[in-house]
Short mmCIF file of C-alpha atoms and ligand atoms in Angstrom, two decimals:
data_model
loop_
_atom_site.label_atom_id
_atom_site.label_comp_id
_atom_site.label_asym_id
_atom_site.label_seq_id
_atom_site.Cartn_x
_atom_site.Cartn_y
_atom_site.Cartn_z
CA UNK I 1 76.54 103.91 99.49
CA UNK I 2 79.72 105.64 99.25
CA UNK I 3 83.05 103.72 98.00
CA UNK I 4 85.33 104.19 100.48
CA UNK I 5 87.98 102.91 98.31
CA UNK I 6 87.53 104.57 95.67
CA UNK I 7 90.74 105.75 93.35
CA UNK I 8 89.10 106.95 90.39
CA UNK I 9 90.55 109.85 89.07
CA UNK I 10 92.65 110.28 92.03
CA UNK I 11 96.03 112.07 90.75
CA UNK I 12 98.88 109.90 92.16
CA UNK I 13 102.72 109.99 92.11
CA UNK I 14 104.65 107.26 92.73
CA UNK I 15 108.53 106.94 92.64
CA UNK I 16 110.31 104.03 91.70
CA UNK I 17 107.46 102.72 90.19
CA UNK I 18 109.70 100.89 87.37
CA UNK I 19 110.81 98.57 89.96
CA UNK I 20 109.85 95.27 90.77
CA UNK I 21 107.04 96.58 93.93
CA UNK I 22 105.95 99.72 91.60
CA UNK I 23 105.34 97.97 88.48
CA UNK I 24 102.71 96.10 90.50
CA UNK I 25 101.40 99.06 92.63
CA UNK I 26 101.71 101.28 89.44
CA UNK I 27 99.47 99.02 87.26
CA UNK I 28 97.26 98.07 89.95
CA UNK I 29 96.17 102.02 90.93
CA UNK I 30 96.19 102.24 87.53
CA UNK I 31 93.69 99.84 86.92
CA UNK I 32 91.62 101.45 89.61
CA UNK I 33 91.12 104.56 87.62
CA UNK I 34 93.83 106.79 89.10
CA UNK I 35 96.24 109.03 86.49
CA UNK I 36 99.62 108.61 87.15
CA UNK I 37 102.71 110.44 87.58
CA UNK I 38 105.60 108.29 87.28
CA UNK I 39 109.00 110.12 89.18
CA UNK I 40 112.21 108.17 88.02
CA UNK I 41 115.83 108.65 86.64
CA UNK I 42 115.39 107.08 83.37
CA UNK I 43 112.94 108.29 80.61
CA UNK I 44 113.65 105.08 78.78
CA UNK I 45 112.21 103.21 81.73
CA UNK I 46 109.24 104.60 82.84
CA UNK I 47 108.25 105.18 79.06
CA UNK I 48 108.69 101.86 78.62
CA UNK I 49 106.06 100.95 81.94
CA UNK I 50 103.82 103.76 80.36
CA UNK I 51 103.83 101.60 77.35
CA UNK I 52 102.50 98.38 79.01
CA UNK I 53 99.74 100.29 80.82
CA UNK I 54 96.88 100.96 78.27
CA UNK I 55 93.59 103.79 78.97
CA UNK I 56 95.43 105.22 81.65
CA UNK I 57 96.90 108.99 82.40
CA UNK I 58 100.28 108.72 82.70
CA UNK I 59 102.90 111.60 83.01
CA UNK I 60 106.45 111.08 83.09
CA UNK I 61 108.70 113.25 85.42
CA UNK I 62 112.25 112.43 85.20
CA UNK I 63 114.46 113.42 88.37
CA UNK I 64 116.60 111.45 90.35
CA UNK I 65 114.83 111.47 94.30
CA UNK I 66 117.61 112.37 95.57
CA UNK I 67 118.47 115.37 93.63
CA UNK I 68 116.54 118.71 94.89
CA UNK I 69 117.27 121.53 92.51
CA UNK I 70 115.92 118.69 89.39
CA UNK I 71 112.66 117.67 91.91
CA UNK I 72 111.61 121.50 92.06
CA UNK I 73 112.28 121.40 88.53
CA UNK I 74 109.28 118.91 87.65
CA UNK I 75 107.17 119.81 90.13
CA UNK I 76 107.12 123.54 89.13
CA UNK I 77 106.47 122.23 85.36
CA UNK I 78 103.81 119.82 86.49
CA UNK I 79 101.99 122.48 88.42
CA UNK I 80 101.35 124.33 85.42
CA UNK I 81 99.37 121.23 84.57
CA UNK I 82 98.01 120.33 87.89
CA UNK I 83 96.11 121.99 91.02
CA UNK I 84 97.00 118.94 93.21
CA UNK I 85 98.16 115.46 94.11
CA UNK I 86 96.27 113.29 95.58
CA UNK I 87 98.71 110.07 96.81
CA UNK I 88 102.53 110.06 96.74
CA UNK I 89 103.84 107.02 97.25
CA UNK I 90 107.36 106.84 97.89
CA UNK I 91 108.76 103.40 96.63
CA UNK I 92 111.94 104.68 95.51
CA UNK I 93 114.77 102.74 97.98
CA UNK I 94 117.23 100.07 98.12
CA UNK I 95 120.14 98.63 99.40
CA UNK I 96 124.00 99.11 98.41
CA UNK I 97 126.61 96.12 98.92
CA UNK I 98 128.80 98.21 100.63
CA UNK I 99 126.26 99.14 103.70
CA UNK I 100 126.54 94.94 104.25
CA UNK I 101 128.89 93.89 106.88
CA UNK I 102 129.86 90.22 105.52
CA UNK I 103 130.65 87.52 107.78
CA UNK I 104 134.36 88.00 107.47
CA UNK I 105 134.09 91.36 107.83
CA UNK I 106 133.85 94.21 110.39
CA UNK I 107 132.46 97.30 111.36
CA UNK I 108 136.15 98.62 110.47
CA UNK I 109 135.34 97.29 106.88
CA UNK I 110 132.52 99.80 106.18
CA UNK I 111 132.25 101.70 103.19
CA UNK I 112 131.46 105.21 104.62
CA UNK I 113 130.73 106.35 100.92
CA UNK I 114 128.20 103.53 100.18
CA UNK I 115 126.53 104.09 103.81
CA UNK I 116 126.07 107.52 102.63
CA UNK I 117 124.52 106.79 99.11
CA UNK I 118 122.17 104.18 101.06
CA UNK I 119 121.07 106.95 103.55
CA UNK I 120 120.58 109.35 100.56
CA UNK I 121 118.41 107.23 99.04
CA UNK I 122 116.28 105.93 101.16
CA UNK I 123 116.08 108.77 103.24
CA UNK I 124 116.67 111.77 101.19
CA UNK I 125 114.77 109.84 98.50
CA UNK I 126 111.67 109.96 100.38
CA UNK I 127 112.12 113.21 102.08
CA UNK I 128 113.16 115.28 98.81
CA UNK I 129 110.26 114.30 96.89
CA UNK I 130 107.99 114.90 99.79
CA UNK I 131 109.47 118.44 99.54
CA UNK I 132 109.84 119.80 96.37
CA UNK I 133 105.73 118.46 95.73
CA UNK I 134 104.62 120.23 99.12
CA UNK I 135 103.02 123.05 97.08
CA UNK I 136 100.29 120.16 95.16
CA UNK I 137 99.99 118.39 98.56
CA UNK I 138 99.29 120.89 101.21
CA UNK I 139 96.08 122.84 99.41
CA UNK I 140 93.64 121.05 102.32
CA UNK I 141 92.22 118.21 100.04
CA UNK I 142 92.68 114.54 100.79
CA UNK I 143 95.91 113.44 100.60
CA UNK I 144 97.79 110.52 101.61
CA UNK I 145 101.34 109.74 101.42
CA UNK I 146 102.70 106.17 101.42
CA UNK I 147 106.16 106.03 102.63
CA UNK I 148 108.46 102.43 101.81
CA UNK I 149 109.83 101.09 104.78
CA UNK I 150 111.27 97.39 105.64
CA UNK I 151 111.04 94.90 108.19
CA UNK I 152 115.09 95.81 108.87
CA UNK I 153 113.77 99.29 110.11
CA UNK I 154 112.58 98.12 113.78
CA UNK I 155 115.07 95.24 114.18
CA UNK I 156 117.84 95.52 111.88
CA UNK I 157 118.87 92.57 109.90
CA UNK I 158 122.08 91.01 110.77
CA UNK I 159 125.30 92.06 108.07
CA UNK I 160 122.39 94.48 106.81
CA UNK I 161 123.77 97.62 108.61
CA UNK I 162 123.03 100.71 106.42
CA UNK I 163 119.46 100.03 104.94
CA UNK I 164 118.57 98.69 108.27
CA UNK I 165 119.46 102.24 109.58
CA UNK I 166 117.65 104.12 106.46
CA UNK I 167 114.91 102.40 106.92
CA UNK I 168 114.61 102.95 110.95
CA UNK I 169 114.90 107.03 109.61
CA UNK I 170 112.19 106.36 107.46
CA UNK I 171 109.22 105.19 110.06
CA UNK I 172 110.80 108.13 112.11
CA UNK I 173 110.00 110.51 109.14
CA UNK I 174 106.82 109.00 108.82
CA UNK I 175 105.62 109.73 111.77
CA UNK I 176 107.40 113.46 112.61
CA UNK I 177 105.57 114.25 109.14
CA UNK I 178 102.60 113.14 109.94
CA UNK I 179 102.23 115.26 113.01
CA UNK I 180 103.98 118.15 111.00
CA UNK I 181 101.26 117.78 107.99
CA UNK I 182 97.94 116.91 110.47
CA UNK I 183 99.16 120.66 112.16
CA UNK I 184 100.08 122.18 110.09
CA UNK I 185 97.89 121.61 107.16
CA UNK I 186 95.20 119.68 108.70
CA UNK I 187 93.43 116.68 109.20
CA UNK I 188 93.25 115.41 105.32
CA UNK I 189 96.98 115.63 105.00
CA UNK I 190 98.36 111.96 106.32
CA UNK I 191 101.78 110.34 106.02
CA UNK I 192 101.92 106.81 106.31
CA UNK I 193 104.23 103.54 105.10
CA UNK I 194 104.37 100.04 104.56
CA UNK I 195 106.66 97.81 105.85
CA UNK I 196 107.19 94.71 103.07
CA UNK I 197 108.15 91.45 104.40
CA UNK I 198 110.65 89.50 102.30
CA UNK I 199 109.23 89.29 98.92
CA UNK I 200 111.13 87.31 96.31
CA UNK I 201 112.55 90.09 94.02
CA UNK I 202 115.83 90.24 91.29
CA UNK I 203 117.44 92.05 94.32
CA UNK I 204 117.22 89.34 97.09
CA UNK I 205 116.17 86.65 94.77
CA UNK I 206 120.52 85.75 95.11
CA UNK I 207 120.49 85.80 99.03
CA UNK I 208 116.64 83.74 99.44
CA UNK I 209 117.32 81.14 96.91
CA UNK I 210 119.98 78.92 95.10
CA UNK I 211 119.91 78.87 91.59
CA UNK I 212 117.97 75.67 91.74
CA UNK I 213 115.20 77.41 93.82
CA UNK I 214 116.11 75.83 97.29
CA UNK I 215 116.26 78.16 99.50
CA UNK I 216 119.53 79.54 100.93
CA UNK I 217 120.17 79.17 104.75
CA UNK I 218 119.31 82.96 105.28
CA UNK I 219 116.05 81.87 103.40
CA UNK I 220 115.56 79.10 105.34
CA UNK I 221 115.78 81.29 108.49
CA UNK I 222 113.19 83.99 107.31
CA UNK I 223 111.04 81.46 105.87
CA UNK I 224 110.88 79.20 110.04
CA UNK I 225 110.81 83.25 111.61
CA UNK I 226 107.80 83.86 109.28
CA UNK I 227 104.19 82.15 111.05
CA UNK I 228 102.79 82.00 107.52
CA UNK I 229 105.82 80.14 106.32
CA UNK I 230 106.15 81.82 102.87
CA UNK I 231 107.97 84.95 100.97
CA UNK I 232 105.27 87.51 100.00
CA UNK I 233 103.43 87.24 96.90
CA UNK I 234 102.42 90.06 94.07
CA UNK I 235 99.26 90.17 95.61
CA UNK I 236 100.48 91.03 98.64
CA UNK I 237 101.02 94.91 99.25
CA UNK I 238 98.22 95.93 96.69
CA UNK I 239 95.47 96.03 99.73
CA UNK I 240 97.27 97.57 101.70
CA UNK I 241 98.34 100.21 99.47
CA UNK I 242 94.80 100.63 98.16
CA UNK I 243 93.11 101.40 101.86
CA UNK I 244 96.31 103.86 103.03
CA UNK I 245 95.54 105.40 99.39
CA UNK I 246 91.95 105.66 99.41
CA UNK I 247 89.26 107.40 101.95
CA UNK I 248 88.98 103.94 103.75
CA UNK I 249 91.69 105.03 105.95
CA UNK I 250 91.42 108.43 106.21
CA UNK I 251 91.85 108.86 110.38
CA UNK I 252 94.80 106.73 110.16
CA UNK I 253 98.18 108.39 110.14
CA UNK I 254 101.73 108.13 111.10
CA UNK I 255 101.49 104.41 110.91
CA UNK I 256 103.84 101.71 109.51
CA UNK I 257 102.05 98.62 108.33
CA UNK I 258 103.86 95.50 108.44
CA UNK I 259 103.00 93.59 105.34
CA UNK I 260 105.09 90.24 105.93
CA UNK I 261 103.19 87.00 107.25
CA UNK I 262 103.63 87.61 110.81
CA UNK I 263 107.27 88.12 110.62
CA UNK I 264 107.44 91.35 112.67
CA UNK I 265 105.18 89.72 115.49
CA UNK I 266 107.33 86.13 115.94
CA UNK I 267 109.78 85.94 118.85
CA UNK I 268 110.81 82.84 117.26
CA UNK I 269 109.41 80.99 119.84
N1 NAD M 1 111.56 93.68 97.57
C1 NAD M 1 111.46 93.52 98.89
O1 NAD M 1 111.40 92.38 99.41
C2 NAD M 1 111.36 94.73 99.76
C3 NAD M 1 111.15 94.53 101.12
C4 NAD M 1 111.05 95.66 101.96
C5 NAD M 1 111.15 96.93 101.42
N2 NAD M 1 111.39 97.08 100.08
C6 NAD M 1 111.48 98.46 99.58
O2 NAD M 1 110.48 98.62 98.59
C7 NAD M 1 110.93 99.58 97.63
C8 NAD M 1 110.87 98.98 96.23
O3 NAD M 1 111.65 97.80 96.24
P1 NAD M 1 111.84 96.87 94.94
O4 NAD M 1 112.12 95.52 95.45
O5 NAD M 1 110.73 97.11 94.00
O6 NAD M 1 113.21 97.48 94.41
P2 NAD M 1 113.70 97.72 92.90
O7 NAD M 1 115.18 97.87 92.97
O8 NAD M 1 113.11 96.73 91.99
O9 NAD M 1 113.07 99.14 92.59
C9 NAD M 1 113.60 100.34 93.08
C10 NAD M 1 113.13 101.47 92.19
O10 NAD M 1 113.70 102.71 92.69
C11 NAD M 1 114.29 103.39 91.58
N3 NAD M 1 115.39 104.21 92.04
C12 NAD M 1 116.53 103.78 92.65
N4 NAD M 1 117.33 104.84 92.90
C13 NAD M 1 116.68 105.93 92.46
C14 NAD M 1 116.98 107.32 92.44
N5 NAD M 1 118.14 107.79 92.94
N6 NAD M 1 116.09 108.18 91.88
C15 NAD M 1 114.92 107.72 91.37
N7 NAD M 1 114.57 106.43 91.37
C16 NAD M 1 115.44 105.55 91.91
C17 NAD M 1 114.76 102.28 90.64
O11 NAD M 1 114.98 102.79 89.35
C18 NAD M 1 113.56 101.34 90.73
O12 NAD M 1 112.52 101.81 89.91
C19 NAD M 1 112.33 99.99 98.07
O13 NAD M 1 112.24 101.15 98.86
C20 NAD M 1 112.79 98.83 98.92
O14 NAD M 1 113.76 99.21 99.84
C21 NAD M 1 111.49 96.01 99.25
#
């Protein structure tokens, strides 16, 4: 019988894969048999991740996602090499201090600038790459893209005003390019995204948790709003990444999964 998940020797890009989520996705596909194409600023990084992923494929391309003239630079050179991609997953995001509203602050307080650089990434960051690697994407073969939203993107998070907002553009992008590719390119061309919950990572690990690992009152809140009653786990995204990779889900499109313990489903009551 035919796998239906089967990645093997699927070609897949992923950016921000040196992060704390793509490290995991990135050796996970990786252990599924897929080559890799890692997109990131630094060479020193993603050589570095190459390094600790043994018998696997791996070509570096080193842009920044939100710079177009260097994306159409490495796509161009890697389709020389290539006919086509296969998944692109997007992980490439974040959020910037400045795009917080703190309690003893105000809207008045924003930093324009740093609401910018948070839309440019997250939004630019996804779009950009999705752009520039159109021409190994659109050539009718299965593809699936995996775009990174948030649970801030259908009800923003309170102080968290400008990732909140790039993340809302995201499932809009999502789903305008799904309709876009499905049209225009047809039906093996889907755009998807996950939504992660609050995981415990080196960028929230500060507002979850005290340094003694009790959790902060804003952890405290997400844990009693979250029916599971727990952060997400490594484990975590990896199925759901593997199905919106793989054939298994290949009528679904223009959908944004939640991945977070019930979070996005709780009333809080
Ligand atoms: N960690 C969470 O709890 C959580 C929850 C929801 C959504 N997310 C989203 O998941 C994605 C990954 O999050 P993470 O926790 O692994 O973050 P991370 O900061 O550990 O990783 C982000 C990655 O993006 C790369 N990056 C940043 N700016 C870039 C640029 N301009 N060009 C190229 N690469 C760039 C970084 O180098 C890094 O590899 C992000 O989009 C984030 O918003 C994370």
């Amino acid at each position: 019988m035919k796998n239906l998940f089967n990645l093997d020797g699927k070609n897949i890009l992923i950016s921000g894969a040196t992060g704390v989520l793509g490290t995991q996705i990135t050796s996970y596909v990786a252990a599924h048999g897929a080559n890799l194409f890692l997109l990131g600023r630094s060479e020193e990084k993603l050589l570095n991740l190459k390094s600790k992923i043994p018998n696997t494929q791996i070509k570096i391309l080193v842009a920044d996602v939100t710079d177009e003239s260097a994306l159409t630079k490495v796509a161009k050179e890697l389709s020389n090499e290539i006919n086509a991609i296969d998944v692109m997953i997007n992980l490439a995001g974040g959020n910037m201090p400045g795009a917080v509203i703190r309690p003893d602050q105000t809207l008045e307080d924003l930093d324009a600038g740093a609401l910018k650089k948070v839309m440019e990434l997250n939004y630019q960051g996804t779009l950009l790459p999705i752009k520039a690697f159109l021409p190994l994407l659109n050539g009718g073969h299965p593809v699936s893209i995996i775009n990174t939203s948030s649970m801030a993107a259908q009800r923003p998070l309170t102080r968290v005003m400008g990732y909140s907002s790039a993340k809302a553009a995201i499932d809009n992008l999502t789903k305008w390019l799904a309709v876009e590719f499905a049209q225009k390119y047809g039906p093996n061309m889907r755009v998807n995204a996950i939504a992660p919950g609050f995981f415990l990572t080196e960028q929230n690990r500060a507002l979850l948790t005290e340094v003694n690992g009790a959790l902060t009152v804003r952890g405290q809140q997400i844990i009693a709003h979250t029916p599971m009653g727990r952060f997400g786990e490594d484990e975590d995204l990896l199925g759901t990444v593997h199905w919106l990779a793989s054939d298994a889900s290949k009528f679904v499109t223009g959908v944004i999964i939640p991945i977070d313990g019930g979070f996005n489903a709780y009333s809080g009551v």
